[in-house]
Amino acid sequence: MTTPALQLPEAGEAFETAEIERRELRSTDVRIEIAYAGICGTDLHYGHNDFGRTPFPLTPGHEIAGTVAEVGSEVTDFRVGDRVGQGCICNSCGECVYCEQGEEQFCARGMVMTYGSKDYDGTITKGGYSASIVVDQRFVLRIPDGISLDDAAPLLCAGITMYSPLRHWKVGAGSKVAIVGMGGLGHMGVKLASAMGAQVAVISHSHSKEADARRFGATDFRATGDEGTLDDLQGTFDLIISTVSKGLDLDQILPLLAVNGTLVSAGLPDGPANFSVFTLMTGRRSYAGTNIGGIKETQEMLDFCAAQDVRPETEIVEAAPEAVASAWGRVGDGSARYRVVIDTAALTS
């Protein structure tokens, strides 16, 4: 079957509307009629072929929210009309130790990403900048009634990307957390950590987003452009999550960790990391990375956001090539406040 979509023919070329192929339903498949698709920074990396492995033509999008339109004969967890979502993963082996633990993102065979990835049958996956998508029920998420579909979409990447390290490093009441960078990821980190009971500080390059950060729950805000602004924070934080990909001075950030504290990189780095190991040794500090979460944890995150009234800050654009290209520009230069979501209605009108 085919479905209307936006696609990039090649890196550097403009979006175009097209009909893309979706597989016929298998017995355990769910067909989702997509209402909203979030724009993620990863979409830009793949669209620009920054990693040198993008399979074109590309239909991006792994923040997908909509309703169930059809189910396979063996689907038991979902019915037509259910409000559902799909995030970054569309397949995994289901048999390795990581899949059995609900951490499909670390699948030993290799997780299959929702777009730009080779599935186990050799087909190339195509994402959510489209009218519908077909996915196995194992990778479908239930959207709680308290969350609108347009708010749900960014949670399926930005939300889980920040929720997962906060949970893994056991953030709770009394934890001291710093978020480096206050963009699409960072603003979710502030909201989630605050909702978990942590004391949250934001470290940014300027004061332009300070009022927003405090509105989202931060109790402290520091701009790295101010000389000496971090001096009094040395040895303070149990966890620091960096969402930036450029210009991070690790030797400036690592000393802010308390003894046994951890700096976690959630942003995609633009080059090798350089820092003094002595800073780690003197406080038994750690420098770690994080990815997304598995399906179980992503559902937990959605339920947590519904219960705690945590929502992303979004702007909506229509599913037209020019509108999406403009939105990519705002995401790329950091001027989007804070996640951009595509309303896919124009694809079928």
PDB file of C-alpha atoms in Angstrom, residues 45-322:
ATOM      1  CA  HIS A  45      21.529  15.251  10.728  1.00  0.00           C
ATOM      2  CA  TYR A  46      20.101  12.503   8.527  1.00  0.00           C
ATOM      3  CA  GLY A  47      18.633  14.943   6.004  1.00  0.00           C
ATOM      4  CA  HIS A  48      21.977  16.688   5.627  1.00  0.00           C
ATOM      5  CA  ASN A  49      23.778  13.310   5.525  1.00  0.00           C
ATOM      6  CA  ASP A  50      26.033  14.410   8.366  1.00  0.00           C
ATOM      7  CA  PHE A  51      26.878  10.797   9.193  1.00  0.00           C
ATOM      8  CA  GLY A  52      27.526   9.841   5.577  1.00  0.00           C
ATOM      9  CA  ARG A  53      25.117   6.901   5.557  1.00  0.00           C
ATOM     10  CA  THR A  54      21.653   8.304   4.840  1.00  0.00           C
ATOM     11  CA  PRO A  55      19.655   6.223   2.341  1.00  0.00           C
ATOM     12  CA  PHE A  56      17.878   8.631   0.003  1.00  0.00           C
ATOM     13  CA  PRO A  57      15.110   9.362  -0.756  1.00  0.00           C
ATOM     14  CA  LEU A  58      14.451   9.966   2.941  1.00  0.00           C
ATOM     15  CA  THR A  59      11.182  10.401   4.815  1.00  0.00           C
ATOM     16  CA  PRO A  60      12.220  11.441   8.340  1.00  0.00           C
ATOM     17  CA  GLY A  61      10.241  11.470  11.557  1.00  0.00           C
ATOM     18  CA  HIS A  62      10.384   9.330  14.702  1.00  0.00           C
ATOM     19  CA  GLU A  63       8.047  11.341  16.937  1.00  0.00           C
ATOM     20  CA  ILE A  64       4.727   9.980  15.724  1.00  0.00           C
ATOM     21  CA  ALA A  65       1.283  10.409  17.277  1.00  0.00           C
ATOM     22  CA  GLY A  66      -2.095   9.425  15.875  1.00  0.00           C
ATOM     23  CA  THR A  67      -4.854   6.843  16.051  1.00  0.00           C
ATOM     24  CA  VAL A  68      -5.096   3.175  15.214  1.00  0.00           C
ATOM     25  CA  ALA A  69      -6.676   2.730  11.779  1.00  0.00           C
ATOM     26  CA  GLU A  70      -6.282  -1.040  11.353  1.00  0.00           C
ATOM     27  CA  VAL A  71      -4.909  -4.012  13.273  1.00  0.00           C
ATOM     28  CA  GLY A  72      -3.627  -7.441  12.301  1.00  0.00           C
ATOM     29  CA  SER A  73      -5.425 -10.649  13.218  1.00  0.00           C
ATOM     30  CA  GLU A  74      -3.195 -11.407  16.235  1.00  0.00           C
ATOM     31  CA  VAL A  75      -3.075  -7.897  17.718  1.00  0.00           C
ATOM     32  CA  THR A  76      -4.444  -7.995  21.257  1.00  0.00           C
ATOM     33  CA  ASP A  77      -3.307  -4.765  22.899  1.00  0.00           C
ATOM     34  CA  PHE A  78      -4.786  -2.178  20.529  1.00  0.00           C
ATOM     35  CA  ARG A  79      -8.082  -1.465  18.824  1.00  0.00           C
ATOM     36  CA  VAL A  80      -9.148   0.798  15.971  1.00  0.00           C
ATOM     37  CA  GLY A  81      -9.519   4.319  17.309  1.00  0.00           C
ATOM     38  CA  ASP A  82      -6.962   4.019  20.122  1.00  0.00           C
ATOM     39  CA  ARG A  83      -4.670   7.012  20.612  1.00  0.00           C
ATOM     40  CA  VAL A  84      -1.148   5.748  20.042  1.00  0.00           C
ATOM     41  CA  GLY A  85       2.382   6.732  19.182  1.00  0.00           C
ATOM     42  CA  GLN A  86       5.600   5.386  17.761  1.00  0.00           C
ATOM     43  CA  GLY A  87       9.060   6.562  18.672  1.00  0.00           C
ATOM     44  CA  CYS A  88      12.559   5.885  17.425  1.00  0.00           C
ATOM     45  CA  ILE A  89      12.421   2.081  17.252  1.00  0.00           C
ATOM     46  CA  CYS A  90      10.384  -0.020  14.838  1.00  0.00           C
ATOM     47  CA  ASN A  91      12.032  -3.422  15.216  1.00  0.00           C
ATOM     48  CA  SER A  92      14.464  -5.470  17.291  1.00  0.00           C
ATOM     49  CA  CYS A  93      15.312  -9.152  17.607  1.00  0.00           C
ATOM     50  CA  GLY A  94      13.083  -9.637  20.658  1.00  0.00           C
ATOM     51  CA  GLU A  95      15.293 -12.481  21.871  1.00  0.00           C
ATOM     52  CA  CYS A  96      18.573 -11.075  23.186  1.00  0.00           C
ATOM     53  CA  VAL A  97      19.153 -10.191  26.830  1.00  0.00           C
ATOM     54  CA  TYR A  98      18.573  -6.491  26.168  1.00  0.00           C
ATOM     55  CA  CYS A  99      15.275  -7.004  24.387  1.00  0.00           C
ATOM     56  CA  GLU A 100      14.148  -9.346  27.154  1.00  0.00           C
ATOM     57  CA  GLN A 101      14.983  -6.613  29.674  1.00  0.00           C
ATOM     58  CA  GLY A 102      12.904  -4.071  27.742  1.00  0.00           C
ATOM     59  CA  GLU A 103      15.928  -2.200  26.450  1.00  0.00           C
ATOM     60  CA  GLU A 104      15.394  -2.699  22.730  1.00  0.00           C
ATOM     61  CA  GLN A 105      17.573   0.315  21.987  1.00  0.00           C
ATOM     62  CA  PHE A 106      20.576  -1.862  22.858  1.00  0.00           C
ATOM     63  CA  CYS A 107      19.415  -4.924  20.877  1.00  0.00           C
ATOM     64  CA  ALA A 108      22.374  -7.229  20.243  1.00  0.00           C
ATOM     65  CA  ARG A 109      21.312  -7.745  16.629  1.00  0.00           C
ATOM     66  CA  GLY A 110      20.831  -4.017  16.238  1.00  0.00           C
ATOM     67  CA  MET A 111      17.653  -2.019  16.716  1.00  0.00           C
ATOM     68  CA  VAL A 112      15.882  -0.955  13.541  1.00  0.00           C
ATOM     69  CA  MET A 113      15.204   2.764  13.576  1.00  0.00           C
ATOM     70  CA  THR A 114      11.892   4.185  12.448  1.00  0.00           C
ATOM     71  CA  TYR A 115      13.431   5.871   9.423  1.00  0.00           C
ATOM     72  CA  GLY A 116      16.609   5.673   7.372  1.00  0.00           C
ATOM     73  CA  SER A 117      17.411   2.180   8.646  1.00  0.00           C
ATOM     74  CA  LYS A 118      17.586  -1.252   7.027  1.00  0.00           C
ATOM     75  CA  ASP A 119      14.968  -3.565   8.496  1.00  0.00           C
ATOM     76  CA  TYR A 120      15.675  -7.261   8.932  1.00  0.00           C
ATOM     77  CA  ASP A 121      13.873  -8.040   5.670  1.00  0.00           C
ATOM     78  CA  GLY A 122      16.174  -5.669   3.775  1.00  0.00           C
ATOM     79  CA  THR A 123      13.671  -2.849   3.280  1.00  0.00           C
ATOM     80  CA  ILE A 124      14.543   0.728   4.203  1.00  0.00           C
ATOM     81  CA  THR A 125      12.348   2.275   6.869  1.00  0.00           C
ATOM     82  CA  LYS A 126      10.463   5.506   6.229  1.00  0.00           C
ATOM     83  CA  GLY A 127       9.275   7.736   9.021  1.00  0.00           C
ATOM     84  CA  GLY A 128       6.484   9.901  10.293  1.00  0.00           C
ATOM     85  CA  TYR A 129       6.439  12.874   7.923  1.00  0.00           C
ATOM     86  CA  SER A 130       3.608  10.944   6.318  1.00  0.00           C
ATOM     87  CA  ALA A 131      -0.090  10.179   6.586  1.00  0.00           C
ATOM     88  CA  SER A 132       0.217   6.658   7.989  1.00  0.00           C
ATOM     89  CA  ILE A 133       2.696   4.044   9.114  1.00  0.00           C
ATOM     90  CA  VAL A 134       2.661   0.285   9.762  1.00  0.00           C
ATOM     91  CA  VAL A 135       4.524  -1.121  12.770  1.00  0.00           C
ATOM     92  CA  ASP A 136       4.530  -4.257  14.879  1.00  0.00           C
ATOM     93  CA  GLN A 137       2.434  -3.919  18.030  1.00  0.00           C
ATOM     94  CA  ARG A 138       5.541  -4.393  20.208  1.00  0.00           C
ATOM     95  CA  PHE A 139       6.642  -0.883  19.272  1.00  0.00           C
ATOM     96  CA  VAL A 140       3.313   0.917  19.601  1.00  0.00           C
ATOM     97  CA  LEU A 141       2.808   3.151  22.637  1.00  0.00           C
ATOM     98  CA  ARG A 142      -0.461   4.085  24.279  1.00  0.00           C
ATOM     99  CA  ILE A 143      -0.965   7.824  24.679  1.00  0.00           C
ATOM    100  CA  PRO A 144      -2.717   8.646  27.976  1.00  0.00           C
ATOM    101  CA  ASP A 145      -5.966  10.569  27.735  1.00  0.00           C
ATOM    102  CA  GLY A 146      -4.478  13.564  29.522  1.00  0.00           C
ATOM    103  CA  ILE A 147      -1.938  14.261  26.768  1.00  0.00           C
ATOM    104  CA  SER A 148      -2.950  15.787  23.442  1.00  0.00           C
ATOM    105  CA  LEU A 149      -1.558  14.140  20.321  1.00  0.00           C
ATOM    106  CA  ASP A 150       0.461  17.213  19.333  1.00  0.00           C
ATOM    107  CA  ASP A 151       2.098  17.294  22.783  1.00  0.00           C
ATOM    108  CA  ALA A 152       2.661  13.538  22.755  1.00  0.00           C
ATOM    109  CA  ALA A 153       4.742  13.522  19.573  1.00  0.00           C
ATOM    110  CA  PRO A 154       7.903  15.244  20.943  1.00  0.00           C
ATOM    111  CA  LEU A 155       7.785  13.137  24.090  1.00  0.00           C
ATOM    112  CA  LEU A 156       8.545  10.062  21.989  1.00  0.00           C
ATOM    113  CA  CYS A 157      12.106  11.248  21.390  1.00  0.00           C
ATOM    114  CA  ALA A 158      12.907  14.411  23.346  1.00  0.00           C
ATOM    115  CA  GLY A 159      10.913  13.220  26.337  1.00  0.00           C
ATOM    116  CA  ILE A 160      12.376   9.747  26.602  1.00  0.00           C
ATOM    117  CA  THR A 161      15.908  10.931  25.762  1.00  0.00           C
ATOM    118  CA  MET A 162      15.855  13.037  28.920  1.00  0.00           C
ATOM    119  CA  TYR A 163      13.675  10.787  31.080  1.00  0.00           C
ATOM    120  CA  SER A 164      15.891   7.725  30.619  1.00  0.00           C
ATOM    121  CA  PRO A 165      19.098   9.148  32.164  1.00  0.00           C
ATOM    122  CA  LEU A 166      17.140  10.827  34.945  1.00  0.00           C
ATOM    123  CA  ARG A 167      15.664   7.449  35.879  1.00  0.00           C
ATOM    124  CA  HIS A 168      18.878   5.480  35.325  1.00  0.00           C
ATOM    125  CA  TRP A 169      20.858   7.754  37.644  1.00  0.00           C
ATOM    126  CA  LYS A 170      17.980   7.667  40.167  1.00  0.00           C
ATOM    127  CA  VAL A 171      17.038  11.332  40.270  1.00  0.00           C
ATOM    128  CA  GLY A 172      14.455  12.114  42.933  1.00  0.00           C
ATOM    129  CA  ALA A 173      13.610  14.458  45.768  1.00  0.00           C
ATOM    130  CA  GLY A 174      16.730  16.287  46.920  1.00  0.00           C
ATOM    131  CA  SER A 175      18.841  15.415  43.855  1.00  0.00           C
ATOM    132  CA  LYS A 176      20.868  18.255  42.401  1.00  0.00           C
ATOM    133  CA  VAL A 177      20.717  18.275  38.602  1.00  0.00           C
ATOM    134  CA  ALA A 178      22.122  20.620  35.981  1.00  0.00           C
ATOM    135  CA  ILE A 179      20.967  20.761  32.375  1.00  0.00           C
ATOM    136  CA  VAL A 180      23.471  22.141  29.887  1.00  0.00           C
ATOM    137  CA  GLY A 181      21.643  23.752  26.961  1.00  0.00           C
ATOM    138  CA  MET A 182      18.016  24.863  26.936  1.00  0.00           C
ATOM    139  CA  GLY A 183      16.729  23.766  23.554  1.00  0.00           C
ATOM    140  CA  GLY A 184      14.333  21.044  22.484  1.00  0.00           C
ATOM    141  CA  LEU A 185      15.992  18.438  24.704  1.00  0.00           C
ATOM    142  CA  GLY A 186      17.074  20.708  27.513  1.00  0.00           C
ATOM    143  CA  HIS A 187      13.691  22.242  28.228  1.00  0.00           C
ATOM    144  CA  MET A 188      12.237  18.737  28.647  1.00  0.00           C
ATOM    145  CA  GLY A 189      15.094  17.859  30.983  1.00  0.00           C
ATOM    146  CA  VAL A 190      14.277  20.838  33.186  1.00  0.00           C
ATOM    147  CA  LYS A 191      10.570  19.974  33.318  1.00  0.00           C
ATOM    148  CA  LEU A 192      11.109  16.270  33.990  1.00  0.00           C
ATOM    149  CA  ALA A 193      13.828  16.663  36.612  1.00  0.00           C
ATOM    150  CA  SER A 194      11.768  19.300  38.397  1.00  0.00           C
ATOM    151  CA  ALA A 195       8.710  17.018  38.356  1.00  0.00           C
ATOM    152  CA  MET A 196      10.844  14.276  39.933  1.00  0.00           C
ATOM    153  CA  GLY A 197      11.621  16.568  42.858  1.00  0.00           C
ATOM    154  CA  ALA A 198      15.168  17.584  41.932  1.00  0.00           C
ATOM    155  CA  GLN A 199      16.771  20.979  42.398  1.00  0.00           C
ATOM    156  CA  VAL A 200      17.479  22.004  38.810  1.00  0.00           C
ATOM    157  CA  ALA A 201      19.989  24.469  37.409  1.00  0.00           C
ATOM    158  CA  VAL A 202      20.385  25.430  33.770  1.00  0.00           C
ATOM    159  CA  ILE A 203      23.743  26.238  32.199  1.00  0.00           C
ATOM    160  CA  SER A 204      23.386  28.094  28.903  1.00  0.00           C
ATOM    161  CA  HIS A 205      25.512  30.337  26.711  1.00  0.00           C
ATOM    162  CA  SER A 206      23.411  33.446  27.451  1.00  0.00           C
ATOM    163  CA  HIS A 207      20.541  34.686  29.599  1.00  0.00           C
ATOM    164  CA  SER A 208      18.036  34.779  26.710  1.00  0.00           C
ATOM    165  CA  LYS A 209      16.086  31.755  27.981  1.00  0.00           C
ATOM    166  CA  GLU A 210      16.408  32.343  31.714  1.00  0.00           C
ATOM    167  CA  ALA A 211      12.781  33.376  32.252  1.00  0.00           C
ATOM    168  CA  ASP A 212      11.618  30.267  30.409  1.00  0.00           C
ATOM    169  CA  ALA A 213      13.941  28.011  32.392  1.00  0.00           C
ATOM    170  CA  ARG A 214      12.600  29.311  35.694  1.00  0.00           C
ATOM    171  CA  ARG A 215       9.034  28.955  34.437  1.00  0.00           C
ATOM    172  CA  PHE A 216       9.807  25.311  33.584  1.00  0.00           C
ATOM    173  CA  GLY A 217      11.051  24.626  37.122  1.00  0.00           C
ATOM    174  CA  ALA A 218      14.723  25.644  37.274  1.00  0.00           C
ATOM    175  CA  THR A 219      15.798  27.341  40.489  1.00  0.00           C
ATOM    176  CA  ASP A 220      19.172  28.525  39.184  1.00  0.00           C
ATOM    177  CA  PHE A 221      20.429  29.735  35.820  1.00  0.00           C
ATOM    178  CA  ARG A 222      23.977  30.424  34.740  1.00  0.00           C
ATOM    179  CA  ALA A 223      25.311  31.836  31.475  1.00  0.00           C
ATOM    180  CA  THR A 224      28.762  30.631  30.501  1.00  0.00           C
ATOM    181  CA  GLY A 225      29.480  33.992  28.886  1.00  0.00           C
ATOM    182  CA  ASP A 226      29.613  35.586  32.341  1.00  0.00           C
ATOM    183  CA  GLU A 227      33.155  35.364  33.726  1.00  0.00           C
ATOM    184  CA  GLY A 228      33.357  33.342  36.916  1.00  0.00           C
ATOM    185  CA  THR A 229      29.672  32.449  36.844  1.00  0.00           C
ATOM    186  CA  LEU A 230      30.285  28.750  37.567  1.00  0.00           C
ATOM    187  CA  ASP A 231      32.957  29.091  40.246  1.00  0.00           C
ATOM    188  CA  ASP A 232      30.599  28.705  43.189  1.00  0.00           C
ATOM    189  CA  LEU A 233      28.992  25.589  41.676  1.00  0.00           C
ATOM    190  CA  GLN A 234      32.085  23.384  41.833  1.00  0.00           C
ATOM    191  CA  GLY A 235      31.353  20.069  43.549  1.00  0.00           C
ATOM    192  CA  THR A 236      27.587  20.677  43.493  1.00  0.00           C
ATOM    193  CA  PHE A 237      25.689  18.354  41.142  1.00  0.00           C
ATOM    194  CA  ASP A 238      24.820  14.687  41.413  1.00  0.00           C
ATOM    195  CA  LEU A 239      23.971  14.602  37.710  1.00  0.00           C
ATOM    196  CA  ILE A 240      24.668  16.915  34.791  1.00  0.00           C
ATOM    197  CA  ILE A 241      23.027  16.206  31.433  1.00  0.00           C
ATOM    198  CA  SER A 242      24.529  17.968  28.444  1.00  0.00           C
ATOM    199  CA  THR A 243      22.224  18.416  25.473  1.00  0.00           C
ATOM    200  CA  VAL A 244      24.643  20.453  23.349  1.00  0.00           C
ATOM    201  CA  SER A 245      26.725  19.180  20.464  1.00  0.00           C
ATOM    202  CA  LYS A 246      29.129  22.089  20.010  1.00  0.00           C
ATOM    203  CA  GLY A 247      31.320  24.214  22.200  1.00  0.00           C
ATOM    204  CA  LEU A 248      31.121  22.179  25.408  1.00  0.00           C
ATOM    205  CA  ASP A 249      34.183  22.785  27.596  1.00  0.00           C
ATOM    206  CA  LEU A 250      34.374  19.558  29.591  1.00  0.00           C
ATOM    207  CA  ASP A 251      37.104  20.888  31.845  1.00  0.00           C
ATOM    208  CA  GLN A 252      34.709  23.691  32.795  1.00  0.00           C
ATOM    209  CA  ILE A 253      31.713  21.387  33.398  1.00  0.00           C
ATOM    210  CA  LEU A 254      33.220  18.268  35.022  1.00  0.00           C
ATOM    211  CA  PRO A 255      34.422  20.075  38.194  1.00  0.00           C
ATOM    212  CA  LEU A 256      30.801  21.037  38.895  1.00  0.00           C
ATOM    213  CA  LEU A 257      30.048  17.398  39.772  1.00  0.00           C
ATOM    214  CA  ALA A 258      29.890  16.301  43.376  1.00  0.00           C
ATOM    215  CA  VAL A 259      31.853  13.255  44.508  1.00  0.00           C
ATOM    216  CA  ASN A 260      30.422  10.238  42.621  1.00  0.00           C
ATOM    217  CA  GLY A 261      28.553  12.598  40.274  1.00  0.00           C
ATOM    218  CA  THR A 262      28.052  11.852  36.594  1.00  0.00           C
ATOM    219  CA  LEU A 263      28.116  13.998  33.471  1.00  0.00           C
ATOM    220  CA  VAL A 264      25.917  12.453  30.775  1.00  0.00           C
ATOM    221  CA  SER A 265      26.072  13.436  27.122  1.00  0.00           C
ATOM    222  CA  ALA A 266      22.663  13.423  25.416  1.00  0.00           C
ATOM    223  CA  GLY A 267      23.678  15.677  22.531  1.00  0.00           C
ATOM    224  CA  LEU A 268      25.376  14.296  19.449  1.00  0.00           C
ATOM    225  CA  PRO A 269      29.007  15.485  19.642  1.00  0.00           C
ATOM    226  CA  ASP A 270      30.587  17.204  16.655  1.00  0.00           C
ATOM    227  CA  GLY A 271      34.017  15.787  17.383  1.00  0.00           C
ATOM    228  CA  PRO A 272      36.229  13.944  19.900  1.00  0.00           C
ATOM    229  CA  ALA A 273      35.847  14.750  23.597  1.00  0.00           C
ATOM    230  CA  ASN A 274      38.911  16.200  25.316  1.00  0.00           C
ATOM    231  CA  PHE A 275      39.242  16.635  29.064  1.00  0.00           C
ATOM    232  CA  SER A 276      41.575  16.090  31.977  1.00  0.00           C
ATOM    233  CA  VAL A 277      41.134  12.630  33.513  1.00  0.00           C
ATOM    234  CA  PHE A 278      42.496  14.101  36.742  1.00  0.00           C
ATOM    235  CA  THR A 279      39.138  15.865  37.241  1.00  0.00           C
ATOM    236  CA  LEU A 280      37.373  12.488  37.233  1.00  0.00           C
ATOM    237  CA  MET A 281      39.882  10.856  39.557  1.00  0.00           C
ATOM    238  CA  THR A 282      39.762  13.520  42.250  1.00  0.00           C
ATOM    239  CA  GLY A 283      36.024  13.070  42.809  1.00  0.00           C
ATOM    240  CA  ARG A 284      35.399   9.537  41.560  1.00  0.00           C
ATOM    241  CA  ARG A 285      33.325  11.283  38.899  1.00  0.00           C
ATOM    242  CA  SER A 286      31.994   9.658  35.723  1.00  0.00           C
ATOM    243  CA  TYR A 287      31.488  10.781  32.150  1.00  0.00           C
ATOM    244  CA  ALA A 288      28.796   8.772  30.359  1.00  0.00           C
ATOM    245  CA  GLY A 289      26.548   8.738  27.329  1.00  0.00           C
ATOM    246  CA  THR A 290      22.862   8.039  26.915  1.00  0.00           C
ATOM    247  CA  ASN A 291      20.510   7.085  24.131  1.00  0.00           C
ATOM    248  CA  ILE A 292      16.735   6.794  24.023  1.00  0.00           C
ATOM    249  CA  GLY A 293      14.839   4.363  26.243  1.00  0.00           C
ATOM    250  CA  GLY A 294      13.154   1.055  25.530  1.00  0.00           C
ATOM    251  CA  ILE A 295       9.450   0.626  24.907  1.00  0.00           C
ATOM    252  CA  LYS A 296       8.566  -0.159  28.529  1.00  0.00           C
ATOM    253  CA  GLU A 297      10.419   2.892  29.805  1.00  0.00           C
ATOM    254  CA  THR A 298       8.921   5.101  27.089  1.00  0.00           C
ATOM    255  CA  GLN A 299       5.426   4.064  28.160  1.00  0.00           C
ATOM    256  CA  GLU A 300       6.406   4.776  31.753  1.00  0.00           C
ATOM    257  CA  MET A 301       7.562   8.237  30.662  1.00  0.00           C
ATOM    258  CA  LEU A 302       4.246   8.967  28.909  1.00  0.00           C
ATOM    259  CA  ASP A 303       2.303   7.895  32.001  1.00  0.00           C
ATOM    260  CA  PHE A 304       4.569  10.007  34.224  1.00  0.00           C
ATOM    261  CA  CYS A 305       4.066  13.078  32.028  1.00  0.00           C
ATOM    262  CA  ALA A 306       0.298  12.611  32.148  1.00  0.00           C
ATOM    263  CA  ALA A 307       0.291  12.219  35.927  1.00  0.00           C
ATOM    264  CA  GLN A 308       2.654  15.147  36.562  1.00  0.00           C
ATOM    265  CA  ASP A 309       1.251  17.444  33.853  1.00  0.00           C
ATOM    266  CA  VAL A 310       4.588  17.642  32.021  1.00  0.00           C
ATOM    267  CA  ARG A 311       4.240  18.873  28.459  1.00  0.00           C
ATOM    268  CA  PRO A 312       6.692  20.056  25.798  1.00  0.00           C
ATOM    269  CA  GLU A 313       6.592  23.609  24.501  1.00  0.00           C
ATOM    270  CA  THR A 314       5.581  23.310  20.854  1.00  0.00           C
ATOM    271  CA  GLU A 315       4.757  25.193  17.705  1.00  0.00           C
ATOM    272  CA  ILE A 316       2.715  23.593  14.932  1.00  0.00           C
ATOM    273  CA  VAL A 317       3.480  23.767  11.205  1.00  0.00           C
ATOM    274  CA  GLU A 318       1.580  22.291   8.292  1.00  0.00           C
ATOM    275  CA  ALA A 319       2.900  19.366   6.287  1.00  0.00           C
ATOM    276  CA  ALA A 320       3.962  21.455   3.298  1.00  0.00           C
ATOM    277  CA  PRO A 321       7.518  21.367   1.888  1.00  0.00           C
ATOM    278  CA  GLU A 322       8.164  25.087   2.407  1.00  0.00           C
TER     279      GLU A 322
END
